[in-house]
JSON list of C-alpha atoms and ligand atoms in Angstrom, two decimals:
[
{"chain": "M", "resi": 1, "resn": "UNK", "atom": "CA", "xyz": [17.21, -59.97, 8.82]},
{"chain": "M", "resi": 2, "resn": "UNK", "atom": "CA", "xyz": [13.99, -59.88, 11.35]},
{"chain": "M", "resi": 3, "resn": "UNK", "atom": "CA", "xyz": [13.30, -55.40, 12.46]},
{"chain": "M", "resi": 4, "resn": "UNK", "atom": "CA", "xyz": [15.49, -53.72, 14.72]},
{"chain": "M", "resi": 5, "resn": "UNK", "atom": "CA", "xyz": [16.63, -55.61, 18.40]},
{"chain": "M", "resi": 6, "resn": "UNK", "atom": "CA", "xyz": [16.89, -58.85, 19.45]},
{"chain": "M", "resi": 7, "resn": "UNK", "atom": "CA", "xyz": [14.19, -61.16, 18.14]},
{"chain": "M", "resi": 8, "resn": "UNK", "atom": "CA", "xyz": [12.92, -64.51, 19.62]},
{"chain": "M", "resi": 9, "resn": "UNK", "atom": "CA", "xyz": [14.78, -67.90, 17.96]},
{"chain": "M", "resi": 10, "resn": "UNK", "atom": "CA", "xyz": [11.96, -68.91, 15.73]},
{"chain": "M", "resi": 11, "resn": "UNK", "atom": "CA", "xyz": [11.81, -65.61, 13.53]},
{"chain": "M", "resi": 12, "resn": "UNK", "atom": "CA", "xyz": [15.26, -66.19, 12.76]},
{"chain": "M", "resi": 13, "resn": "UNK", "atom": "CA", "xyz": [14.00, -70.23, 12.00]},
{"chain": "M", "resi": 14, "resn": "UNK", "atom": "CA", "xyz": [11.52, -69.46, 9.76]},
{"chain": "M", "resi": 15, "resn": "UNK", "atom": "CA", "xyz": [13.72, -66.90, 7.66]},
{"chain": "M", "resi": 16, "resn": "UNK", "atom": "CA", "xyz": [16.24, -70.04, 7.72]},
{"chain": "M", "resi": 17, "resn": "UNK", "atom": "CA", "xyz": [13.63, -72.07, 6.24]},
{"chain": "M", "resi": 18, "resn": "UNK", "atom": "CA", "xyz": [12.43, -69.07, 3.96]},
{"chain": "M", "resi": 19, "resn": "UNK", "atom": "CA", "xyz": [15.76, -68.40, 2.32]},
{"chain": "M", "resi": 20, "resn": "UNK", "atom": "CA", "xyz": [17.54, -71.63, 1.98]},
{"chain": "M", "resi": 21, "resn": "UNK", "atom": "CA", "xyz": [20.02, -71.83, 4.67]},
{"chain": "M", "resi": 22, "resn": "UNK", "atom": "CA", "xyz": [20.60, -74.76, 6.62]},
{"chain": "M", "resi": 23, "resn": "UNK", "atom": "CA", "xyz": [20.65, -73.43, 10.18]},
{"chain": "M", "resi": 24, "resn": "UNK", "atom": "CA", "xyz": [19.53, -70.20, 12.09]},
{"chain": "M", "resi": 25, "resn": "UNK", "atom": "CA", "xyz": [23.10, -69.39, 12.94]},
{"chain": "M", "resi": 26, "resn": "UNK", "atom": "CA", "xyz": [23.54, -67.93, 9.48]},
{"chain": "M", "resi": 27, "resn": "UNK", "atom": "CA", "xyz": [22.12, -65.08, 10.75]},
{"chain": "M", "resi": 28, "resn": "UNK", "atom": "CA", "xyz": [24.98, -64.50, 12.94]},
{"chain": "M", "resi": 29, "resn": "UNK", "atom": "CA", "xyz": [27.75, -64.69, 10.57]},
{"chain": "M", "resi": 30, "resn": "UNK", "atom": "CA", "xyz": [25.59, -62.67, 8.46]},
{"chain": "M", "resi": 31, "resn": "UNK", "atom": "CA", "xyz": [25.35, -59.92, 11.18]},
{"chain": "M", "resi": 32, "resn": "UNK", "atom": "CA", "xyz": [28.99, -60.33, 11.75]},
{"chain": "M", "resi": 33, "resn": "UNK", "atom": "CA", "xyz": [30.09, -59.70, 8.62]},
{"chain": "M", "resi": 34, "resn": "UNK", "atom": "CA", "xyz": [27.97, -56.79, 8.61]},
{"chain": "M", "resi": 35, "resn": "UNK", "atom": "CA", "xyz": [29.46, -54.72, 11.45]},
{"chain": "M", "resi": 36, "resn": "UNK", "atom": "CA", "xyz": [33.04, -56.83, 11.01]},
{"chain": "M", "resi": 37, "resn": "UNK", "atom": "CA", "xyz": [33.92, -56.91, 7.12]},
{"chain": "M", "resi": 38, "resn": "UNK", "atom": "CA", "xyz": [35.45, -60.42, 7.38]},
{"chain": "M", "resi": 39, "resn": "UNK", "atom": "CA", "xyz": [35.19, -61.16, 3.73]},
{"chain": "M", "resi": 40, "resn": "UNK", "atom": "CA", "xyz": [36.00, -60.07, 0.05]},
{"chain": "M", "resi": 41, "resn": "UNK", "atom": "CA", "xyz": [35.70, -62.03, -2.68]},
{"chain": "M", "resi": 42, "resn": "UNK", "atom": "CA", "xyz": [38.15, -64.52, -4.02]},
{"chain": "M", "resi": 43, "resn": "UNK", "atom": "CA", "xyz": [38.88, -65.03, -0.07]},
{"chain": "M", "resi": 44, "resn": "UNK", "atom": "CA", "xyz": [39.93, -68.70, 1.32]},
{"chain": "M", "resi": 45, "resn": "UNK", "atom": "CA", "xyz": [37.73, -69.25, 4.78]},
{"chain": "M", "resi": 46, "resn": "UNK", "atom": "CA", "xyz": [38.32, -72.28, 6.76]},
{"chain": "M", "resi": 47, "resn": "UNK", "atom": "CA", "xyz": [35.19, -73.07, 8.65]},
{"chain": "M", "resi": 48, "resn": "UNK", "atom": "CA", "xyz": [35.49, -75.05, 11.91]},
{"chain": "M", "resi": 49, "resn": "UNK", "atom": "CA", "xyz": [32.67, -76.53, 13.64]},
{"chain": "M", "resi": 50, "resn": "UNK", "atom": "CA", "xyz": [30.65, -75.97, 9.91]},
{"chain": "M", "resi": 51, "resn": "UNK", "atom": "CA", "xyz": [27.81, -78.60, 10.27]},
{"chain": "M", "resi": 52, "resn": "UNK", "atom": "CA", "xyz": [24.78, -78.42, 8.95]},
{"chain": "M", "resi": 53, "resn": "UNK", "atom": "CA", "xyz": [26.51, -75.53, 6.69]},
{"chain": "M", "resi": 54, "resn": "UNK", "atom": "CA", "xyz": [24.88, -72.80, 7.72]},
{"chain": "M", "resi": 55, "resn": "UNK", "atom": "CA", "xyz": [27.98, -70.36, 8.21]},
{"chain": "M", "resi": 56, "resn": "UNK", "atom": "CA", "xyz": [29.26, -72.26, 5.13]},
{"chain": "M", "resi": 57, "resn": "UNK", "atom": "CA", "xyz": [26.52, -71.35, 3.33]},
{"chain": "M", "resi": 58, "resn": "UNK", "atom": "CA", "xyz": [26.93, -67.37, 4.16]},
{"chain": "M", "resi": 59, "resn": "UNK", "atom": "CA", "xyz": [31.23, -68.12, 3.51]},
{"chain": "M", "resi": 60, "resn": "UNK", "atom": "CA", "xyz": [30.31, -69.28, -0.15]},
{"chain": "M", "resi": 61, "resn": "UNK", "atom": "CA", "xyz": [27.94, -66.24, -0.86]},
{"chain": "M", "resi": 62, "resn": "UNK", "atom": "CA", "xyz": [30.41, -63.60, 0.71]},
{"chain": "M", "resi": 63, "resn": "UNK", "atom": "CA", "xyz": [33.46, -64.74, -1.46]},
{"chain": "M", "resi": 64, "resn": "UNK", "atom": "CA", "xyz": [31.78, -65.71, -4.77]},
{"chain": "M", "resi": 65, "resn": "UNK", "atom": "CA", "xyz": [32.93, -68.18, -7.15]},
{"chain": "M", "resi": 66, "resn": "UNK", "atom": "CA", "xyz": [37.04, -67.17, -7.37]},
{"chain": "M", "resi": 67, "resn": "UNK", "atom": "CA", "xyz": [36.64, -67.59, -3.22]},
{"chain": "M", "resi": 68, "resn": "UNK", "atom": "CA", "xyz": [37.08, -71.48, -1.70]},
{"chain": "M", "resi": 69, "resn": "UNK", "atom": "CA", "xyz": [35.53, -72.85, 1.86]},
{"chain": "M", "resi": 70, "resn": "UNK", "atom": "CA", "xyz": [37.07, -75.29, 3.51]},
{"chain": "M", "resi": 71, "resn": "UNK", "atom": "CA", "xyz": [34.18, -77.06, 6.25]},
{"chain": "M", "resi": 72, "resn": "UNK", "atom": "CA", "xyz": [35.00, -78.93, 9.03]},
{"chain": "M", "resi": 73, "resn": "UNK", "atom": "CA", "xyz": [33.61, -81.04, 11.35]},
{"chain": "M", "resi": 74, "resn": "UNK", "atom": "CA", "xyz": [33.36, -84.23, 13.78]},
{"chain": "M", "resi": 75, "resn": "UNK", "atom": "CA", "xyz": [29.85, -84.93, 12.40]},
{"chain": "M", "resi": 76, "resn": "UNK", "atom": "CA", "xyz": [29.25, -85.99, 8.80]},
{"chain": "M", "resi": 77, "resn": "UNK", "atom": "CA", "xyz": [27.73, -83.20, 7.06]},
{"chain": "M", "resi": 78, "resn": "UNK", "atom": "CA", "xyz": [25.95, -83.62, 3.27]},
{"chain": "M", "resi": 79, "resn": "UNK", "atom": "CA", "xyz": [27.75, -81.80, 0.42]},
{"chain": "M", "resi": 80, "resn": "UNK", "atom": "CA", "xyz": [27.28, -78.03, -0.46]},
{"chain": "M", "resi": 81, "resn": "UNK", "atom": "CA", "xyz": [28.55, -77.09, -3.71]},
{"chain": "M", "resi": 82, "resn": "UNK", "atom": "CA", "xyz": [31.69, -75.36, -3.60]},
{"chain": "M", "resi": 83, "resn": "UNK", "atom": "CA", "xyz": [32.47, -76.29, -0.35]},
{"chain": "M", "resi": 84, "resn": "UNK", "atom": "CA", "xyz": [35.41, -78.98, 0.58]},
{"chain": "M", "resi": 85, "resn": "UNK", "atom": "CA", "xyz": [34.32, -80.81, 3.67]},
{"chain": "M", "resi": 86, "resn": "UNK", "atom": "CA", "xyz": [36.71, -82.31, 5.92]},
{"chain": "M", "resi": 87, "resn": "UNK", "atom": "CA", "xyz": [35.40, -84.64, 9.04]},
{"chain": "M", "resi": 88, "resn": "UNK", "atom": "CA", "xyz": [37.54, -84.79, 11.54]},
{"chain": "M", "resi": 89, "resn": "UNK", "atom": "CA", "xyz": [37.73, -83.66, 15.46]},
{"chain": "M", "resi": 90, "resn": "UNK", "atom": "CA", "xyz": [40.17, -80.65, 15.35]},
{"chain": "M", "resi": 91, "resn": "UNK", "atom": "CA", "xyz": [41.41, -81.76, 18.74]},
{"chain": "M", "resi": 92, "resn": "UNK", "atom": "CA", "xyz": [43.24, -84.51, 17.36]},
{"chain": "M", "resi": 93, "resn": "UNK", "atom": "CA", "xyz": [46.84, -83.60, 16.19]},
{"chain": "M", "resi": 94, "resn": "UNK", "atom": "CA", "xyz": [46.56, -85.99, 12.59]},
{"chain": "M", "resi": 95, "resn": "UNK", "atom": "CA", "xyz": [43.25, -84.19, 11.78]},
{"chain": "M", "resi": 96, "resn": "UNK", "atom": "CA", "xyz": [44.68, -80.65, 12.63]},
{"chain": "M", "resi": 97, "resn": "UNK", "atom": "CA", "xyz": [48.00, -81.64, 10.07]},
{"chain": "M", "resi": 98, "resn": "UNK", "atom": "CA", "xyz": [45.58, -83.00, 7.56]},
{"chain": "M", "resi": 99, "resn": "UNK", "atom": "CA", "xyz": [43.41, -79.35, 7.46]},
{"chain": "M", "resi": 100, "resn": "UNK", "atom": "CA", "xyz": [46.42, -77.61, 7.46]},
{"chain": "M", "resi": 101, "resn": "UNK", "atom": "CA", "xyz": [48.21, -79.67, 4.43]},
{"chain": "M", "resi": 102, "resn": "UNK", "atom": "CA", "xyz": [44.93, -79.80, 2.31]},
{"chain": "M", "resi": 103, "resn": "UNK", "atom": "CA", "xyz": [44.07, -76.27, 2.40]},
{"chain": "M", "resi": 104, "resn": "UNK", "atom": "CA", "xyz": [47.20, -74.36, 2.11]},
{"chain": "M", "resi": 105, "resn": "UNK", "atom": "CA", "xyz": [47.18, -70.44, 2.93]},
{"chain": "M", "resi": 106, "resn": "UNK", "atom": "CA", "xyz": [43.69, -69.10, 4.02]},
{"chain": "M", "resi": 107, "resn": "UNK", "atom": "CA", "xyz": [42.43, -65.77, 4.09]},
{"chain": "M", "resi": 108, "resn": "UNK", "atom": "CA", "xyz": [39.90, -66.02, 6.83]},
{"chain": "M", "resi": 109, "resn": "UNK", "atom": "CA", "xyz": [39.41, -68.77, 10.19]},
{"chain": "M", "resi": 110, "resn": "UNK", "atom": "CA", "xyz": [35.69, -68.45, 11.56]},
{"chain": "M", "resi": 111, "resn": "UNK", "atom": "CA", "xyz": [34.45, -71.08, 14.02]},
{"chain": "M", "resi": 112, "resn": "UNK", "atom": "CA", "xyz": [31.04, -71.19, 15.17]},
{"chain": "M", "resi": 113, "resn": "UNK", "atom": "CA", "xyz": [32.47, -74.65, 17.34]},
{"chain": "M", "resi": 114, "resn": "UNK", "atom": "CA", "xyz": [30.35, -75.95, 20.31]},
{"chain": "M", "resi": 115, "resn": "UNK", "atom": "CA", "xyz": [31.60, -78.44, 22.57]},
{"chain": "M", "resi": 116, "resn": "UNK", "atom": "CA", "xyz": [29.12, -81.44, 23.59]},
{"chain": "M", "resi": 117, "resn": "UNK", "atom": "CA", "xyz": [27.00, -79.77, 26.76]},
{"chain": "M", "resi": 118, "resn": "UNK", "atom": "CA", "xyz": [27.32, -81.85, 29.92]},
{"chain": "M", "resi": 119, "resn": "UNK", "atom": "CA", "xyz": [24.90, -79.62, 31.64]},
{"chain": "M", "resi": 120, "resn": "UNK", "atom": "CA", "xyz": [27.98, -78.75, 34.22]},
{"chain": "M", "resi": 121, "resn": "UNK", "atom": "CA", "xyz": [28.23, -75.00, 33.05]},
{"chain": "M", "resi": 122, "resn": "UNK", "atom": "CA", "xyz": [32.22, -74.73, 34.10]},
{"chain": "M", "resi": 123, "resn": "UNK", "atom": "CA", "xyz": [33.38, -77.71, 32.35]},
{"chain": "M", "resi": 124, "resn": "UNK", "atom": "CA", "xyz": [31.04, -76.63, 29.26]},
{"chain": "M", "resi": 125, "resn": "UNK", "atom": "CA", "xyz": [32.72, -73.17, 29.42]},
{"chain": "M", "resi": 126, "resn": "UNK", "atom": "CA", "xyz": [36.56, -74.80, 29.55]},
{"chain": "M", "resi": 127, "resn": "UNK", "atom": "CA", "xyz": [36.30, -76.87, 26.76]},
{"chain": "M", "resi": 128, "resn": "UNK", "atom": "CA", "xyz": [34.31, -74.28, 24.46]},
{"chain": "M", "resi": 129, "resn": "UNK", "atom": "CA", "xyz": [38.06, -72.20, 25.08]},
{"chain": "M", "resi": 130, "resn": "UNK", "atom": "CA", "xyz": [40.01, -75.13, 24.68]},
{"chain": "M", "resi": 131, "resn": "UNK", "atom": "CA", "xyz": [38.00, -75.60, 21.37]},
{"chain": "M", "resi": 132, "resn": "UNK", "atom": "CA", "xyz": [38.56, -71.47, 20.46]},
{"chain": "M", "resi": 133, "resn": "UNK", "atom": "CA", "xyz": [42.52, -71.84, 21.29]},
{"chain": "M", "resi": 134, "resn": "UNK", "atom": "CA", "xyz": [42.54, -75.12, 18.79]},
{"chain": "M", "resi": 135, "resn": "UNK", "atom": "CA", "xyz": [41.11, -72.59, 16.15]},
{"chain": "M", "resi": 136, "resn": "UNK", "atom": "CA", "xyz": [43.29, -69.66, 16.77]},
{"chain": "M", "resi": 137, "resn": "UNK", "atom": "CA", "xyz": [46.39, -71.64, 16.78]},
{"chain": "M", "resi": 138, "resn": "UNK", "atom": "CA", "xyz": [45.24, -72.84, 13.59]},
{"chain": "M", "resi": 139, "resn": "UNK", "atom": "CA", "xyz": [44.70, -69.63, 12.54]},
{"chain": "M", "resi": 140, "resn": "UNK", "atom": "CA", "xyz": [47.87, -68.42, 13.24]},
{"chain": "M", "resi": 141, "resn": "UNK", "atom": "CA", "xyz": [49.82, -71.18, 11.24]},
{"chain": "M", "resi": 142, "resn": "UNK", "atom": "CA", "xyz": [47.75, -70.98, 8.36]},
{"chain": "M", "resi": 143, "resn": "UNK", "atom": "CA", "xyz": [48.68, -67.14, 8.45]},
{"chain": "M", "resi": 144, "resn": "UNK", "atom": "CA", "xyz": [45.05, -65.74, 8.64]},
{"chain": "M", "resi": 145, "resn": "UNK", "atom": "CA", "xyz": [44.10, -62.54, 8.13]},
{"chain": "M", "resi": 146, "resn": "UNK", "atom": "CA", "xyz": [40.94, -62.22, 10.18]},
{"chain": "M", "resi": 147, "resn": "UNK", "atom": "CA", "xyz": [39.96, -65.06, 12.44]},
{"chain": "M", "resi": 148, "resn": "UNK", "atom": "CA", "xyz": [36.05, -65.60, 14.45]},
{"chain": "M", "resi": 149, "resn": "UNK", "atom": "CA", "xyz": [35.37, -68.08, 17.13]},
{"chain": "M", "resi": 150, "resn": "UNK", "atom": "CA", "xyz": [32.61, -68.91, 19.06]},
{"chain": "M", "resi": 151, "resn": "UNK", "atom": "CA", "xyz": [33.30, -68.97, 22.87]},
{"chain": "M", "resi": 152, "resn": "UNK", "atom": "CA", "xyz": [31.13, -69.37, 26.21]},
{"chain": "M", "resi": 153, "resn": "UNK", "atom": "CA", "xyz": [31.61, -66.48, 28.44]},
{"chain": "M", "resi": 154, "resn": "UNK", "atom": "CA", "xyz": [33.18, -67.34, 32.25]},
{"chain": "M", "resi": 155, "resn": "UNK", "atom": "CA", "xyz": [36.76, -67.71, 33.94]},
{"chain": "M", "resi": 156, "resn": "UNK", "atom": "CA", "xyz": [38.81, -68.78, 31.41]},
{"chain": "M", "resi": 157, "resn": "UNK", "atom": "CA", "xyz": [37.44, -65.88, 28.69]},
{"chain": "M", "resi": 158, "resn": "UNK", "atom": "CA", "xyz": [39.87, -62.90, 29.96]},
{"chain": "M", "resi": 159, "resn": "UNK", "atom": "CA", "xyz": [42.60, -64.72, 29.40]},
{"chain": "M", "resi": 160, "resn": "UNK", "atom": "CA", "xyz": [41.62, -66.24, 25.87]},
{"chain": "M", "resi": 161, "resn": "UNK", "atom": "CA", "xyz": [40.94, -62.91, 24.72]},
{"chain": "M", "resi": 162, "resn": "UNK", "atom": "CA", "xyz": [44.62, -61.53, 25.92]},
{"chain": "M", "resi": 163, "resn": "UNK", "atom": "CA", "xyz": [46.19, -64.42, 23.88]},
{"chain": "M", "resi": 164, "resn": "UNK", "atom": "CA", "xyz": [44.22, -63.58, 20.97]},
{"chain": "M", "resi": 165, "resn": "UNK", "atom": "CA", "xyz": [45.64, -59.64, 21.40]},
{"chain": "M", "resi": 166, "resn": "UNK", "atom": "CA", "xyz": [49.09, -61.47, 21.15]},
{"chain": "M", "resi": 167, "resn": "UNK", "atom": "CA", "xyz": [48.58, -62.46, 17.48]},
{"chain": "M", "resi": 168, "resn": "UNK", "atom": "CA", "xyz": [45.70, -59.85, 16.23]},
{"chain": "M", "resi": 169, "resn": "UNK", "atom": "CA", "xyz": [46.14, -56.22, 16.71]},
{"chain": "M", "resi": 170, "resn": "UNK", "atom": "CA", "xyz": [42.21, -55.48, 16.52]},
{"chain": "M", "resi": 171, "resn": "UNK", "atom": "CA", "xyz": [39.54, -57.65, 18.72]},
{"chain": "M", "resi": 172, "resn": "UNK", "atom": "CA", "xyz": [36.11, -57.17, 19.77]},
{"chain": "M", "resi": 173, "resn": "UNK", "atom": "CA", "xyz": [33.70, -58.52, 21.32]},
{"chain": "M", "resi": 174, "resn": "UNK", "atom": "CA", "xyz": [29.97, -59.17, 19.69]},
{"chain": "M", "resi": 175, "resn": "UNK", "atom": "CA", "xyz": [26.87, -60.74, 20.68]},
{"chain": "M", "resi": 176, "resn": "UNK", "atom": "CA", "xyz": [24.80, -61.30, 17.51]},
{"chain": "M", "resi": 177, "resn": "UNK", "atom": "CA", "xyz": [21.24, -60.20, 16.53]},
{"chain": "M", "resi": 178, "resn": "UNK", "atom": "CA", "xyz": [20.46, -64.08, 16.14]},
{"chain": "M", "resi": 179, "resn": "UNK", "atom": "CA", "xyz": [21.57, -65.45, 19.41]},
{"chain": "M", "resi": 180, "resn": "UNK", "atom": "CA", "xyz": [19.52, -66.28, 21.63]},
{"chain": "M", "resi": 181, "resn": "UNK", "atom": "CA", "xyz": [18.76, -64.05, 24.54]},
{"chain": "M", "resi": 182, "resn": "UNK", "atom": "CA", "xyz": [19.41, -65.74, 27.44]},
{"chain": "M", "resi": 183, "resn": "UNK", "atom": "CA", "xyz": [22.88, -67.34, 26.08]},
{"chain": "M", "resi": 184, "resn": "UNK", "atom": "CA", "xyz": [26.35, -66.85, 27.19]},
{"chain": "M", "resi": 185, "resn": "UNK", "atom": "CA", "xyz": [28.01, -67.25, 23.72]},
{"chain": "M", "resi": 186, "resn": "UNK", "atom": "CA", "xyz": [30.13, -64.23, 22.69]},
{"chain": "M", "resi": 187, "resn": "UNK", "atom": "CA", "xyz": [32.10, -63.65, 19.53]},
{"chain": "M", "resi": 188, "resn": "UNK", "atom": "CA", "xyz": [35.72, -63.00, 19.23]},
{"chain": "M", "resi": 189, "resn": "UNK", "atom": "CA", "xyz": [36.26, -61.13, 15.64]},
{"chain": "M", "resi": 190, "resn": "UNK", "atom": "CA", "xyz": [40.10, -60.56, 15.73]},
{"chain": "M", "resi": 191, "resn": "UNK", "atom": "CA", "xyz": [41.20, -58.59, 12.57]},
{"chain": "M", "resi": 192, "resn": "UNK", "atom": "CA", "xyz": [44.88, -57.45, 11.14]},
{"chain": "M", "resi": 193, "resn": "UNK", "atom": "CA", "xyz": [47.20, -59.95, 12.20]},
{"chain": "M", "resi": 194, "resn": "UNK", "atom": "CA", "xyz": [50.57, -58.79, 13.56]},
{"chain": "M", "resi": 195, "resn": "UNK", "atom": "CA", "xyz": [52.74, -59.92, 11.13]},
{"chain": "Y", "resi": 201, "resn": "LIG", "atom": "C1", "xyz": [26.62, -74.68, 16.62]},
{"chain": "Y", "resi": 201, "resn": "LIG", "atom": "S1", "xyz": [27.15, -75.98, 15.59]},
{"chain": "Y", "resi": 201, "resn": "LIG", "atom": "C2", "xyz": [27.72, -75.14, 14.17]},
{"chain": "Y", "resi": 201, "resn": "LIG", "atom": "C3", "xyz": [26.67, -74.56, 13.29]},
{"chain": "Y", "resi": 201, "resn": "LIG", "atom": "C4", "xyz": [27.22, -74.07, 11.97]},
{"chain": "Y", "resi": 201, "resn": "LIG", "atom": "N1", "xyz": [28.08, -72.91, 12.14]},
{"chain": "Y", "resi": 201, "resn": "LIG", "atom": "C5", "xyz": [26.13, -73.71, 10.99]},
{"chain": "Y", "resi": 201, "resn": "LIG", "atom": "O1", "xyz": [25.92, -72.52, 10.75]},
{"chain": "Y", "resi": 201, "resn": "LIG", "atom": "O2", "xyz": [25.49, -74.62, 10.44]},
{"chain": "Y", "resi": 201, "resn": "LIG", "atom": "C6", "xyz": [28.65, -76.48, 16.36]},
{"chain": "Y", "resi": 201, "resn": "LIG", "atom": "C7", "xyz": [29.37, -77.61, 15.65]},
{"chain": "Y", "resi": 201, "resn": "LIG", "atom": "O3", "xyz": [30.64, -77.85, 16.27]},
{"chain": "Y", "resi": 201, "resn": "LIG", "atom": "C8", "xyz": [30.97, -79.20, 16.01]},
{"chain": "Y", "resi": 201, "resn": "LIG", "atom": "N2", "xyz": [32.09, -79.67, 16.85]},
{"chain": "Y", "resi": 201, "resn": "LIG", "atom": "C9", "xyz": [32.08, -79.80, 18.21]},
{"chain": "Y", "resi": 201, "resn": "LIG", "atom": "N3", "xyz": [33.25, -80.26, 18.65]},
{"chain": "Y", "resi": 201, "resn": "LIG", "atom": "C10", "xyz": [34.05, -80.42, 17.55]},
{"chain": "Y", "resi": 201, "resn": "LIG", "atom": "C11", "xyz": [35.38, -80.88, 17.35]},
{"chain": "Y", "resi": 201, "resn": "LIG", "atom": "N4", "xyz": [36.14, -81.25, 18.41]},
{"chain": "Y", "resi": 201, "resn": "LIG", "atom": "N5", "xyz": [35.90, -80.92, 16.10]},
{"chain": "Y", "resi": 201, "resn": "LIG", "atom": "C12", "xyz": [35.11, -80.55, 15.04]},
{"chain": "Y", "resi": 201, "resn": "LIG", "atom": "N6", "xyz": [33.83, -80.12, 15.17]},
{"chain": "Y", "resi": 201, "resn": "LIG", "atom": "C13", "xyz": [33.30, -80.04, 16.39]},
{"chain": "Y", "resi": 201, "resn": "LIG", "atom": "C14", "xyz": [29.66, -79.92, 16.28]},
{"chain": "Y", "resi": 201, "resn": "LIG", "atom": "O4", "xyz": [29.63, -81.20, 15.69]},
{"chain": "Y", "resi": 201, "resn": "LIG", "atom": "C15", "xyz": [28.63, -78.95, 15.68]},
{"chain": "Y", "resi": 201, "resn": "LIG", "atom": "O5", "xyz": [28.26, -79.33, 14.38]}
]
């Protein structure tokens, strides 16, 4: 990962390019998982919001070859060995039954989901929670251990965070290494379930 503090976008770009992974935002999940310890190996992660693969990428690494990714998203998104790739838009109630019936039990929910920007910052900010509460209510029926989501800081964030306390007795808050500096994207790692 680029020296110590925050860097600019394009060292984190070029070390994309450098290593093989699809998008810069690998870096984040990378730095996650670092100060988090989301995954051990032989781990099922469902991965919302996956395309191009670059969290996907990280997922597969992290869990090894025993380990299985499930990677979802509206867009198409090319193949990445090991990974199963569902396309779908996980507010649609069919496409949420269909991820839950084909991947059974999963270890680990990270979402790195971004709604569509309509340049209106509040409406931006409501649907990136309404996109985070889809993913933790799918991580709460698939039983997940740890679950991740991407959300846009603003009104709606207090209270997201509270109904994440209701089903994950540890949660923090993280700004990665590899976002960008002027961006109001947090990340919500919520860790040990209440049963
Ligand atoms: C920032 S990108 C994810 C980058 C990815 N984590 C990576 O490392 O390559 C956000 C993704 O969320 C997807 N997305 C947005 N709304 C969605 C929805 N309703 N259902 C599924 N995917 C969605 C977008 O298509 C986009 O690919």
């Amino acid at each position: 990962m680029p020296g110590q503090g925050r860097q600019g976008p394009d060292s984190f770009q070029r070390l994309a390019r450098r290593e093989g992974y699809r998008a810069r935002s690998s870096y984040k999940l990378l730095d996650i998982d670092k100060r988090s310890k989301l995954f051990k190996k032989g781990f099922t992660v469902l991965d919302l919001g996956a395309a191009p693969g670059g969290w996907t990428q990280v997922a597969l690494e992290k869990i090894g070859e025993s380990g299985k990714v499930f990677a979802v998203d509206i867009l198409r998104m090319a193949p990445i060995e090991g990974a199963t790739i569902l396309q779908g838009d996980i507010l649609n109630s069919d496409f949420r039954k269909t991820i839950l019936e084909t991947t059974g039990p999963v270890d680990v929910v990270i979402s790195d989901i971004s709604p569509n920007l309509s340049g209106n910052y509040s409406v931006d900010q409501a649907r990136s929670v309404e996109l985070s509460q889809m993913a933790l209510h799918l991580s709460v029926e698939m039983k997940a251990k740890s679950f991740v989501t991407k959300v846009f800081q603003g009104e709606d964030f207090s209270d997201f965070k509270k109904e994440v306390n209701i089903y994950f007795k540890s949660v923090r808050v993280l700004s990665p290494l590899a976002s960008r500096k002027t961006s109001s994207e947090v990340y919500v790692i919520a860790k040990n379930r209440k049963s």
